[in-house]
Amino acid sequence: MKFLFKTDYEDDIRLFPHSGYLWTYGTLLVLIAAAPFVLSSYLISQLVFVSIYAIVGVALLILTGFTGQASLGHAAFLAIGAYTTAYLQQFGVPFPVYFLTAGLLTGIIGAIVGFPALRLHGIYLVIATISFALIVEEILARWESVTHGNEGLRVKTIQMLGTTVPRDSAGFYYLCMGVLIVVILGAINLLRSPTGRAFVAIRDSETAAKSMGINVSLYKVKSFAISAAITGLAGCLFAHKLTFISPEMFTLQLSIEFIMVILIGGAFSLHGAVLGAIFIVMVDPFLTFLKDDIPGAIANFSMLMGAGAERAAAIEKSTAAVASANGLKGAIYGFLIMAFILFEPLGLYGRWLKIKLFFQLFPLYKRATFKRQKIYVKSERNR
Amino acid sequence: MSYFRAENLSLHFGGLKAVDSVNFAMEKGEILSIIGPNGAGKSSIFNLISRLYDPTSGRLFFEDQEITHEPPYSIAKLGIARTFQNIELFENASVLNNLLVGRHRHCTSSLWQEILYMPSVRRDEKIHRHKVEQVIEFLDLEPYRDRVISGLPYGVRKVVELARALCTEPKLILLDEPSSGLNVEETTDMSFWIRDMKSELGITVLMVEHDMSLVSRVSDRVIALNYGKVLAMGQPAEVQSHPDVVAAYLGA
Ligand SMILES: Nc1ncnc2c1ncn2[C@@H]1O[C@H](COP(=O)(O)OP(=O)(O)OP(=O)(O)O)[C@@H](O)[C@H]1O
Ligand SMILES: [Mg+2]
C-alpha cells in the first residue's frame, strides 16, 4: 500500500498529485509520439478518429457528466465546426484562423441553444437537443448557396507554415493528438476552478447551487457554449480527416455514438472520454474482422469437428449473413449501453479504478467497497 | 431601522395560505427561532427569504435594502446563507469541494484565467482553501475532508451543510431544523456552534427548530407560527407558555 502525506494546499491543486502520475503520463506521451514510426497507417488513421471522438467526449463530459445537462445534439455542433471549415477555406482563410473560428462560432451557437434549454430537464432536454440537431441537418441540406445541400462540400488539405498536412500524414496525427492534449489540459483546469465546481453543484442540486450564489442559468449557458466550442474544434479536424462532408454524415447515430463514448468510458472522469473513444472507434475494425475472418474460421472449425464440406459452407454462409447484417452495429451499441448502465455505471474508467484498488489493497479488498456508490448511481441517474 | 425585516409577507398556494401577513424584524447579532407545528409555513418563510419562492404580497428588507425582487443567487452575494430541512448537498462531490462551492460568492476569476489556470487563480484557490480550512476546524470536520458526500452518515452531512453555509462568510444565516435527525450529543454540539456563530463570528441567526430545549438554550427571541400566521413573539419561555401556542401544539 502507498500513503500520501499532504503538507501544503498546493498538494490538492497540482496537476499531477504525485510523481507516479508524471511517470505514467510521460510514458503515454512518448508512446503517442512514437506511434507513427511503429504502427500501420491504418491504425494511425484509427487513432486520429480516436482523438477526434475523445475531444467530443471531453466536450460532452463537461456538459453531461459535470453539469448534468444531457445532449443528443452534438453531431450538429460537430457539423457546424466542419461546415465553417469548408466554407471559410473557399476564401483562402489560413488554417489557424478558420480552426479557431470554427470553435468560436460553434460556441456562440451552443450558447444560443443553451437559452431555451434552461427550463428543460432530463428527457425533455434530450428531446430538445435532438430537435436542434434535426433542424441543423435540415438547414445543411437546404441552404445550398453555402452548404451545396446534399451534394456536400470538399475540404482542402491543411496548408500551414508553407507545407501541406495531408489527412493520412504523421503531421495530421500529431496535430489531432496535440489538440486533444490541449483540450484535456484546459478541461482539467476548468474543472478544478470555481466554474468547474459550479457545474458540479448545478448537476447535484440546482436549489443548493442557487442559494450558494451561483447564477444557474448563466453557468448552464456557459457549459453549453464551452462544450459546443470544443466540439466545433473537433468538427474542423473531422472535416479534414474525411476530406468531404455532407449532411448525412452528421445524423442522430453520430450523436448516440458520442453519448456512448462517455457512457462506456465513465461519465465522471476525463479518463473516461479517452477510454470510451478508443472503445467506440475500435468497434468498426472489430466488425470488419467479424465480417472477413469469423465465418471462414467457424466453417473450418466445423469441418474439423466432422461436418461435411456442404454443411460447413452452409454454416459459413449463415454466419456471414449475421456478421454483415444491417444494423448489427446498432444492435451491438444498444447491447453495450444496457450492459454498462446495468453492470458498470461508472464505465471502463470505474472498472480500471476497481482493478487498481484491488492490487493496492491486496489482500484486503472487499467486494462491498463500491456497492453503495453503485446503488447511488443507479437510483439517481434517471431523475 | 432593523437589520432584517419582513413586512406583511404572504405566500399562497391556490387557496392554501402557507404564509399569511407575517411581520417580524431582527436586530444584528440576534438569534431568532421560528417554532410551530408541521405545515405551519416555517420552511416557506425561508424559501421566500432565499427567493426560491415569489411572495404573493409583502416585502423583505436586509441592511435597509429591499431584497423582495432580487434573483436567488444574489441573496447569497448580499450575505444571506442557508441550510435545508432535507439536506441539499452536492452528493457526488467531496466534502472539500462542497465547501469550496460555498466560496463561490467570493470568486472573481474569469473563464479564460481559469482555463489557463493563471497564477491569480492559483493564489485565489489557496485563499479559499485557507478559509475553508478555518470552517473545517471550527466544526471539527477534519476526518471527512476528502470523503464523498454520498458515503457519509446523516449527522455528518448536517454539519457539512452548516459548514458550506459558513464558507460563504454570511452576515445572516438561515438554519432549517439544524438538529433534526441528530442524536443528543450531536445536538449539544450544534447548540454550541450556533452560539459561537453569534459570539465569535458575529453572525445573525434565523432558525427553524422543533427541539424546544435547543430553542430555549440558544434563542434570544422566538416566533410561534401556525397556519401561516404569527401566534406569539417574545422571550422563549414566554412564547412556549402562551395559551395560543400550547393550543396549537395540542391540536386544539
Ligand atoms: N410548493 C408547494 N406547493 C403547494 N403547497 C406547498 C408547497 N410548499 C409548501 N406547501 C404547503 O405550505 C404549507 C407550509 O409548508 P412548510 O413547508 O412551510 O411547512 P413547515 O412549517 O416547514 O412544516 P414542517 O415542520 O413539516 O417542515 C404546507 O401545508 C405545505 O403543504
Ligand atoms: Mg419545514
XYZ file of C-alpha atoms and ligand atoms in Angstrom:
667
model
C 0.000 0.000 0.000
C 1.026 3.554 -0.604
C 0.467 6.505 1.703
C 0.408 10.115 0.619
C 1.150 12.869 3.072
C -0.091 16.321 2.228
C 1.782 19.221 3.701
C 0.592 22.146 1.612
C -2.672 23.285 -0.004
C -0.701 23.102 -3.234
C -0.814 19.285 -2.886
C -4.516 19.338 -3.687
C -4.266 21.818 -6.542
C -1.361 20.364 -8.513
C -1.930 18.965 -11.987
C -0.033 15.772 -11.111
C -0.731 14.920 -7.463
C 2.488 12.918 -7.119
C 5.475 11.759 -9.153
C 3.815 8.460 -10.152
C 1.430 10.410 -12.363
C 4.301 12.178 -14.063
C 5.823 8.820 -14.992
C 2.562 7.377 -16.291
C 1.679 10.367 -18.422
C 5.280 10.838 -19.554
C 5.350 7.270 -20.850
C 1.998 7.759 -22.522
C 3.292 10.890 -24.247
C 6.343 9.017 -25.540
C 4.109 6.221 -26.852
C 1.861 8.729 -28.616
C 4.899 10.391 -30.180
C 6.415 7.073 -31.261
C 3.206 5.575 -32.692
C 3.610 6.770 -36.333
C 7.006 5.056 -36.527
C 5.689 1.755 -35.245
C 2.041 1.306 -36.163
C 0.493 0.677 -39.577
C -1.036 3.634 -41.385
C -4.471 2.074 -40.899
C -4.067 2.083 -37.109
C -2.724 5.641 -37.136
C -5.788 6.651 -39.094
C -7.978 4.968 -36.448
C -6.047 6.816 -33.740
C -6.892 10.086 -35.466
C -10.563 9.157 -35.153
C -9.964 8.204 -31.533
C -8.542 11.651 -30.831
C -11.455 13.386 -32.558
C -14.012 11.288 -30.681
C -12.125 11.881 -27.451
C -12.233 15.662 -27.983
C -16.006 15.463 -28.436
C -16.091 13.116 -25.440
C -14.392 15.737 -23.270
C -16.866 18.335 -24.535
C -19.829 16.115 -23.720
C -18.351 15.210 -20.370
C -18.235 18.872 -19.372
C -21.884 19.348 -20.326
C -23.410 15.992 -19.378
C -21.022 14.408 -16.901
C -20.182 17.521 -14.925
C -23.086 19.933 -15.457
C -25.743 17.222 -15.706
C -27.283 18.521 -18.949
C -27.889 15.667 -21.390
C -27.397 16.299 -25.106
C -28.134 14.243 -28.174
C -27.265 17.152 -30.432
C -23.501 17.066 -30.509
C -23.346 15.750 -34.070
C -24.884 19.100 -35.044
C -22.158 21.049 -33.231
C -19.588 18.882 -34.991
C -21.303 19.663 -38.305
C -21.225 23.399 -37.637
C -17.485 23.212 -36.992
C -16.937 21.117 -40.120
C -19.017 23.338 -42.398
C -17.407 26.505 -41.042
C -14.088 24.971 -42.022
C -15.138 24.039 -45.554
C -16.871 27.375 -46.101
C -14.026 29.598 -44.907
C -11.433 27.600 -46.874
C -13.060 28.846 -50.086
C -11.865 32.363 -49.275
C -8.267 31.338 -48.645
C -8.537 31.844 -44.868
C -5.458 30.286 -43.198
C -5.841 27.152 -41.062
C -5.306 28.635 -37.566
C -7.917 31.318 -38.255
C -10.671 29.035 -39.539
C -9.851 26.431 -36.890
C -10.435 28.954 -34.108
C -13.420 30.471 -35.906
C -14.999 27.005 -36.100
C -14.689 26.755 -32.309
C -15.889 30.290 -31.652
C -18.904 30.173 -33.968
C -19.999 26.769 -32.671
C -19.585 28.084 -29.136
C -21.872 31.024 -29.850
C -24.483 28.717 -31.356
C -24.086 26.458 -28.312
C -24.889 29.407 -26.054
C -27.957 30.219 -28.147
C -29.124 26.595 -27.819
C -28.417 26.812 -24.091
C -31.008 29.555 -23.515
C -34.180 27.657 -24.441
C -32.677 24.594 -22.740
C -32.600 26.430 -19.399
C -36.103 25.435 -18.422
C -35.803 21.819 -19.567
C -34.637 18.834 -17.570
C -33.876 15.177 -18.248
C -35.763 13.590 -21.099
C -37.249 16.941 -22.247
C -33.779 18.374 -22.671
C -32.765 15.286 -24.666
C -35.736 15.791 -26.980
C -34.942 19.488 -27.359
C -31.330 18.766 -28.333
C -32.454 16.098 -30.823
C -34.790 18.647 -32.402
C -31.936 21.116 -32.620
C -29.796 18.510 -34.373
C -32.597 17.747 -36.839
C -33.028 21.442 -37.586
C -29.297 21.803 -38.266
C -29.330 18.738 -40.511
C -32.247 20.217 -42.442
C -30.548 23.608 -42.791
C -27.375 21.935 -44.094
C -29.419 20.115 -46.722
C -31.419 23.194 -47.801
C -29.051 26.169 -47.587
C -27.460 25.290 -50.893
C -25.675 28.588 -51.574
C -23.439 27.915 -48.563
C -23.525 24.165 -47.987
C -24.164 22.788 -51.505
C -27.036 20.806 -49.982
C -26.877 17.038 -50.238
C -24.037 17.234 -52.773
C -21.761 18.163 -49.894
C -18.524 20.120 -49.782
C -14.897 19.230 -50.492
C -12.399 20.037 -47.778
C -8.934 21.079 -48.903
C -5.749 19.806 -47.294
C -4.370 21.914 -44.445
C -1.749 24.484 -45.505
C 0.407 25.554 -42.621
C 3.831 27.164 -42.343
C 4.430 26.713 -46.060
C 3.799 22.960 -46.077
C 0.731 20.811 -46.581
C -0.523 18.426 -43.942
C -2.384 15.591 -45.717
C -5.004 13.714 -43.747
C -3.047 10.466 -43.583
C 0.305 12.035 -42.669
C 2.028 11.732 -39.303
C 1.773 15.540 -39.115
C -2.021 15.413 -39.098
C -1.942 12.699 -36.432
C 0.293 14.885 -34.257
C -1.985 17.862 -34.844
C -5.054 15.922 -33.661
C -3.269 14.496 -30.628
C -1.932 17.972 -29.820
C -5.421 19.466 -29.925
C -6.710 16.627 -27.743
C -3.990 17.183 -25.147
C -4.560 20.944 -25.065
C -8.328 20.432 -24.745
C -7.857 17.942 -21.906
C -5.481 20.274 -20.057
C -7.923 23.167 -20.463
C -10.763 20.976 -19.216
C -8.771 19.836 -16.175
C -8.003 23.451 -15.335
C -11.604 24.492 -15.758
C -12.902 21.627 -13.647
C -10.580 22.363 -10.727
C -11.594 26.053 -10.778
C -14.673 27.817 -9.386
C -16.518 27.337 -12.703
C -15.996 23.567 -12.637
C -17.278 23.366 -9.090
C -20.295 25.478 -10.041
C -21.038 22.961 -12.847
C -20.925 20.044 -10.418
C -23.084 21.982 -7.965
C -25.733 22.504 -10.643
C -25.609 18.819 -11.560
C -26.164 17.657 -7.988
C -28.604 20.276 -6.649
C -29.813 23.339 -8.501
C -31.585 24.614 -5.401
C -28.459 24.479 -3.284
C -26.372 25.937 -6.120
C -28.692 28.949 -6.268
C -28.555 29.517 -2.554
C -24.749 29.427 -2.679
C -24.814 32.388 -5.036
C -24.409 30.509 -8.319
C -26.249 32.054 -11.241
C -27.566 28.724 -12.508
C -28.805 29.997 -15.887
C -25.534 31.752 -16.635
C -23.455 28.694 -15.815
C -25.675 26.347 -17.804
C -25.300 28.600 -20.839
C -21.544 28.738 -20.220
C -21.398 24.955 -20.088
C -23.331 24.659 -23.357
C -21.073 27.234 -25.006
C -17.825 25.619 -23.848
C -18.995 22.151 -24.818
C -20.138 23.325 -28.245
C -16.930 25.285 -28.864
C -14.746 22.254 -28.157
C -16.958 20.139 -30.423
C -16.602 22.793 -33.129
C -12.812 22.435 -32.986
C -13.224 18.668 -33.340
C -15.528 19.346 -36.302
C -12.738 21.170 -38.105
C -10.367 18.210 -37.658
C -13.145 15.779 -38.605
C -13.744 17.649 -41.877
C -10.070 17.446 -42.754
C -9.948 13.753 -41.939
C -12.945 12.999 -44.172
C -11.954 15.471 -46.947
C -15.620 15.567 -47.939
C -18.647 16.474 -45.832
C -22.365 16.183 -46.427
C -25.421 16.384 -44.153
C -25.921 12.628 -43.831
C -22.592 12.322 -42.013
C -23.946 14.200 -39.023
C -27.003 12.223 -38.040
C -28.534 11.149 -34.740
C -26.484 7.952 -34.973
C -23.313 10.005 -34.538
C -24.740 11.849 -31.514
C -25.570 8.492 -29.978
C -22.009 7.321 -30.569
C -20.761 10.384 -28.673
C -23.085 9.686 -25.753
C -21.740 6.137 -25.767
C -18.188 7.419 -25.589
C -18.849 8.889 -22.161
C -21.282 6.201 -21.046
C -18.829 3.411 -21.740
C -15.737 5.319 -20.698
C -17.246 6.663 -17.492
C -19.221 9.865 -17.192
C -17.451 11.286 -14.143
C -13.849 11.459 -15.288
C -11.877 12.828 -18.208
C -10.087 9.473 -18.491
C -13.480 8.068 -19.411
C -13.706 10.196 -22.562
C -10.433 8.812 -23.892
C -11.150 5.192 -22.980
C -14.667 5.433 -24.411
C -13.349 6.943 -27.651
C -10.852 4.121 -28.092
C -13.613 1.605 -27.498
C -16.166 3.142 -29.882
C -13.704 3.749 -32.713
C -12.364 0.216 -32.434
C -15.863 -1.283 -32.831
C -15.550 -0.720 -36.596
C -12.314 -2.655 -37.147
C -13.789 -5.317 -34.904
C -16.875 -5.574 -37.113
C -14.689 -5.800 -40.213
C -12.843 -8.611 -38.536
C -16.186 -10.293 -37.796
C -17.242 -9.999 -41.428
C -13.989 -11.082 -43.042
C -12.489 -13.719 -40.823
C -15.005 -15.201 -38.445
C -17.330 -17.028 -40.918
C -14.379 -18.785 -42.561
C -12.898 -19.667 -39.190
C -16.183 -21.115 -37.962
C -16.553 -23.143 -41.197
C -13.053 -24.553 -40.820
C -13.771 -25.348 -37.220
C -16.975 -27.243 -38.077
C -15.059 -29.162 -40.781
C -12.607 -30.201 -38.103
C -15.464 -31.255 -35.896
C -16.530 -33.644 -38.627
C -19.212 -31.747 -40.502
C -19.260 -32.317 -44.289
C -17.957 -29.701 -46.736
C -21.500 -28.808 -47.803
C -22.659 -28.372 -44.231
C -19.568 -26.217 -43.482
C -20.280 -23.986 -46.477
C -23.857 -23.520 -45.258
C -22.625 -22.576 -41.784
C -20.144 -20.141 -43.289
C -22.891 -18.543 -45.319
C -25.266 -18.112 -42.396
C -22.647 -16.687 -40.015
C -21.540 -14.315 -42.772
C -25.158 -13.216 -43.128
C -25.337 -12.457 -39.394
C -21.957 -10.706 -39.318
C -22.765 -8.435 -42.236
C -26.411 -7.859 -41.305
C -27.645 -4.286 -41.475
C -27.930 -2.745 -38.059
C -25.524 -5.134 -36.384
C -23.549 -2.117 -35.226
C -26.697 -0.543 -33.796
C -27.568 -3.769 -32.017
C -24.079 -4.044 -30.519
C -24.300 -0.421 -29.354
C -27.717 -0.976 -27.810
C -26.499 -4.070 -26.040
C -23.414 -2.267 -24.737
C -25.409 0.705 -23.432
C -27.712 -1.590 -21.499
C -24.862 -3.672 -20.164
C -22.939 -0.641 -18.934
C -25.948 1.044 -17.327
C -26.854 -2.168 -15.542
C -23.476 -3.525 -14.526
C -20.853 -0.804 -14.717
C -22.442 2.632 -14.353
C -19.047 4.201 -13.721
C -17.785 2.932 -17.071
C -14.448 1.492 -18.130
C -12.582 4.017 -16.031
C -14.572 2.969 -12.969
C -13.656 -0.640 -13.721
C -9.998 0.317 -14.026
C -10.095 2.122 -10.654
C -11.520 -1.006 -9.059
C -8.790 -3.195 -10.542
C -6.178 -0.713 -9.360
C -7.659 -0.591 -5.872
C -7.753 -4.372 -5.779
C -3.993 -4.541 -6.243
C -3.307 -1.613 -3.922
C -5.306 -3.143 -1.087
C -4.420 -6.759 -1.781
C -5.318 -8.934 0.123
C -7.764 -6.660 1.978
C -10.084 -5.750 -0.899
C -13.781 -6.115 -0.075
C -16.409 -6.643 -2.715
C -18.666 -4.226 -0.885
C -16.282 -1.289 -1.337
C -18.108 0.067 -4.365
C -21.549 -1.228 -3.566
C -23.007 1.888 -2.030
C -21.647 4.033 -4.822
C -23.187 1.740 -7.408
C -26.581 1.730 -5.742
C -26.437 5.506 -5.558
C -25.563 5.961 -9.201
C -28.307 3.581 -10.241
C -31.017 5.196 -8.180
C -30.199 8.794 -9.026
C -29.074 8.796 -12.619
C -32.522 8.812 -14.183
C -34.014 11.590 -12.153
C -34.044 50.687 11.299
C -33.816 46.964 11.913
C -31.178 44.688 10.376
C -33.600 42.329 8.696
C -37.331 42.886 8.244
C -40.321 41.050 6.733
C -43.331 43.253 6.058
C -46.808 41.732 5.567
C -45.204 38.700 3.970
C -47.716 36.323 2.356
C -47.418 33.215 0.215
C -50.498 31.486 -1.134
C -50.603 28.165 -2.963
C -54.019 28.417 -4.599
C -56.406 28.572 -1.650
C -53.786 27.498 0.875
C -52.243 30.365 2.829
C -48.813 28.893 3.653
C -47.622 32.278 4.931
C -50.217 34.868 5.897
C -49.237 38.534 6.510
C -46.204 37.768 8.630
C -44.353 40.712 10.168
C -41.086 40.442 12.050
C -37.780 42.197 12.426
C -34.332 41.138 13.596
C -31.513 43.038 15.221
C -27.907 42.496 14.162
C -26.307 39.636 16.112
C -29.600 38.205 17.320
C -30.642 34.531 17.355
C -34.322 34.302 16.439
C -36.144 30.962 16.328
C -39.333 30.155 14.473
C -41.401 27.348 16.005
C -44.713 25.843 15.002
C -46.425 22.563 14.197
C -45.874 20.729 10.882
C -47.106 22.646 7.889
C -47.150 25.946 9.784
C -45.224 27.664 6.986
C -41.789 27.864 8.585
C -39.796 26.485 5.669
C -41.913 28.577 3.309
C -40.668 31.725 5.053
C -37.088 30.546 4.475
C -37.808 29.839 0.825
C -39.257 33.336 0.487
C -36.190 34.928 2.056
C -33.815 32.953 -0.160
C -36.056 33.956 -3.085
C -36.760 30.403 -4.208
C -40.451 31.421 -3.995
C -42.001 34.724 -5.024
C -44.169 36.201 -2.269
C -47.847 36.669 -3.086
C -47.526 40.008 -1.328
C -45.295 41.761 1.169
C -41.721 42.948 1.198
C -38.325 41.895 2.561
C -35.523 44.183 3.700
C -31.914 43.355 4.578
C -29.497 46.027 5.770
C -32.025 48.671 4.667
C -32.057 47.371 1.123
C -35.203 45.856 -0.346
C -34.497 42.275 -1.478
C -38.039 41.230 -2.457
C -37.161 41.167 -6.141
C -33.529 40.088 -6.106
C -32.738 36.848 -8.006
C -31.913 33.864 -5.736
C -28.182 33.895 -6.486
C -27.709 37.493 -5.366
C -29.177 36.710 -1.945
C -26.016 34.769 -1.144
C -23.934 37.592 -2.583
C -25.631 40.009 -0.152
C -24.528 37.781 2.724
C -27.502 35.530 3.470
C -26.715 31.807 3.578
C -28.931 28.873 4.464
C -29.252 25.179 5.167
C -32.141 22.958 4.099
C -34.567 20.816 6.044
C -33.895 17.826 3.759
C -30.155 18.327 3.283
C -29.263 19.629 -0.190
C -25.604 18.769 -0.626
C -23.660 18.075 -3.814
C -23.848 14.301 -3.417
C -21.125 13.168 -5.789
C -18.518 15.682 -4.721
C -16.075 15.571 -1.815
C -16.680 17.495 1.402
C -13.870 19.816 0.396
C -15.448 20.623 -2.953
C -18.848 21.142 -1.329
C -17.312 23.687 0.995
C -15.369 25.342 -1.817
C -18.678 25.882 -3.646
C -19.622 27.881 -0.574
C -16.787 30.244 -1.515
C -18.403 30.921 -4.878
C -19.611 34.402 -3.988
C -16.016 35.452 -3.351
C -14.687 34.097 -6.651
C -13.654 36.701 -9.189
C -11.629 34.840 -11.823
C -12.733 34.933 -15.454
C -13.281 31.892 -17.642
C -10.033 32.388 -19.566
C -7.979 32.806 -16.428
C -9.400 29.523 -15.188
C -8.834 27.592 -18.426
C -5.182 28.702 -18.358
C -5.046 28.300 -14.548
C -3.252 31.623 -14.256
C -1.215 32.433 -11.124
C -4.069 34.635 -9.909
C -6.445 31.645 -9.954
C -3.912 29.526 -8.083
C -3.462 32.263 -5.485
C -7.226 32.678 -5.016
C -7.689 28.930 -4.701
C -5.243 28.885 -1.811
C -7.022 31.754 -0.096
C -10.364 29.964 -0.485
C -8.831 26.750 0.778
C -7.492 28.565 3.813
C -10.945 29.975 4.643
C -12.489 26.547 4.142
C -9.926 25.014 6.497
C -10.898 27.542 9.172
C -14.527 26.401 8.912
C -13.443 22.738 8.916
C -11.580 23.401 12.129
C -14.489 25.324 13.654
C -16.873 22.407 13.037
C -14.410 19.527 13.607
C -14.779 18.154 10.081
C -11.112 17.201 9.601
C -11.674 13.413 9.279
C -14.144 13.884 6.427
C -12.299 16.399 4.245
C -11.754 14.098 1.244
C -14.840 11.918 1.650
C -17.607 11.925 -0.942
C -20.972 13.036 0.478
C -22.927 10.004 -0.720
C -20.926 7.804 1.660
C -21.356 9.966 4.773
C -23.726 9.356 7.683
C -26.680 11.708 8.176
C -25.283 13.549 11.186
C -22.077 14.447 9.360
C -23.987 15.648 6.295
C -25.945 18.002 8.517
C -22.690 19.519 9.786
C -21.212 19.699 6.276
C -24.246 21.660 5.168
C -23.775 24.098 8.021
C -20.094 24.328 7.102
C -20.925 25.092 3.489
C -23.203 27.931 4.588
C -20.449 29.305 6.840
C -17.939 29.190 3.973
C -19.926 31.927 2.234
C -18.972 34.159 5.202
C -22.609 35.122 5.754
C -23.914 38.039 7.777
C -27.276 36.339 8.255
C -27.675 32.568 8.316
C -30.952 30.657 7.975
C -30.962 27.213 9.614
C -33.897 24.939 8.789
C -34.186 22.399 11.611
C -30.454 22.126 12.389
C -30.966 19.363 14.964
C -33.473 17.114 13.187
C -32.103 13.592 12.860
C -29.191 14.272 15.234
C -28.574 12.343 18.444
C -28.337 14.047 21.850
C -24.589 14.524 21.690
C -24.661 15.936 18.166
C -27.499 18.273 19.178
C -25.402 19.584 22.046
C -22.517 20.260 19.647
C -24.940 22.037 17.356
C -26.166 24.312 20.147
C -22.599 25.311 20.986
C -21.799 26.006 17.346
C -24.890 28.165 16.941
C -23.938 30.214 19.967
C -20.327 30.502 18.761
C -21.526 31.643 15.360
C -23.149 34.560 17.108
C -20.416 35.356 19.634
C -17.243 34.536 17.657
C -18.250 35.158 14.060
C -20.844 37.873 14.683
C -23.444 36.169 12.517
C -27.156 36.862 12.905
C -29.121 33.602 13.080
C -32.678 32.851 11.991
C -33.571 29.274 12.805
C -36.492 26.890 12.468
C -36.436 24.241 15.175
C -38.685 21.631 16.758
C -36.416 20.736 19.673
C -37.691 23.093 22.407
C -34.717 22.579 24.693
C -32.350 23.643 21.904
C -34.623 26.599 21.167
C -34.629 27.825 24.753
C -30.883 27.251 25.134
C -29.775 29.356 22.183
C -32.553 31.784 21.185
C -32.774 35.422 22.107
C -36.350 35.578 20.865
C -38.919 33.141 19.490
C -41.733 33.443 16.965
C -44.559 30.900 17.054
C -46.345 30.253 13.798
C -49.489 28.323 12.912
C -51.378 28.140 9.618
C -49.028 30.787 8.262
C -49.918 33.321 10.971
C -47.805 34.610 13.849
C -49.318 33.429 17.147
C -46.804 34.900 19.550
C -43.424 36.572 19.633
C -41.025 37.222 22.519
C -38.791 35.520 25.100
C -38.519 31.717 24.664
C -40.258 30.846 27.958
C -42.961 33.432 27.379
C -43.824 32.127 23.907
C -43.760 28.462 24.923
C -46.296 29.055 27.664
C -48.515 31.335 25.566
C -52.036 29.800 25.581
C -52.461 30.005 21.772
C -49.132 28.242 21.242
C -49.976 25.479 23.699
C -53.334 25.045 21.979
C -51.702 24.864 18.534
C -49.320 22.130 19.662
C -52.070 20.158 21.354
C -54.073 20.416 18.149
C -56.996 22.104 19.874
N -44.549 24.074 -3.449
C -45.681 23.941 -2.723
N -46.864 23.761 -3.352
C -48.019 23.628 -2.641
N -48.073 23.667 -1.325
C -46.926 23.838 -0.627
C -45.675 23.968 -1.298
N -44.692 24.128 -0.369
C -45.315 24.075 0.814
N -46.647 23.910 0.664
C -47.626 23.845 1.759
O -47.472 25.001 2.543
C -47.649 24.670 3.925
C -46.456 25.120 4.703
O -45.346 24.314 4.348
P -43.925 24.467 5.016
O -43.003 23.515 4.332
O -43.540 25.878 5.049
O -44.209 23.930 6.489
P -43.213 23.822 7.709
O -43.708 24.736 8.749
O -41.829 23.957 7.273
O -43.518 22.322 8.170
P -42.509 21.200 8.685
O -42.376 21.374 10.143
O -43.207 19.923 8.344
O -41.253 21.373 7.950
C -47.892 23.180 3.997
O -49.282 22.962 4.128
C -47.382 22.674 2.681
O -48.125 21.546 2.268
Mg -40.187 22.803 7.163
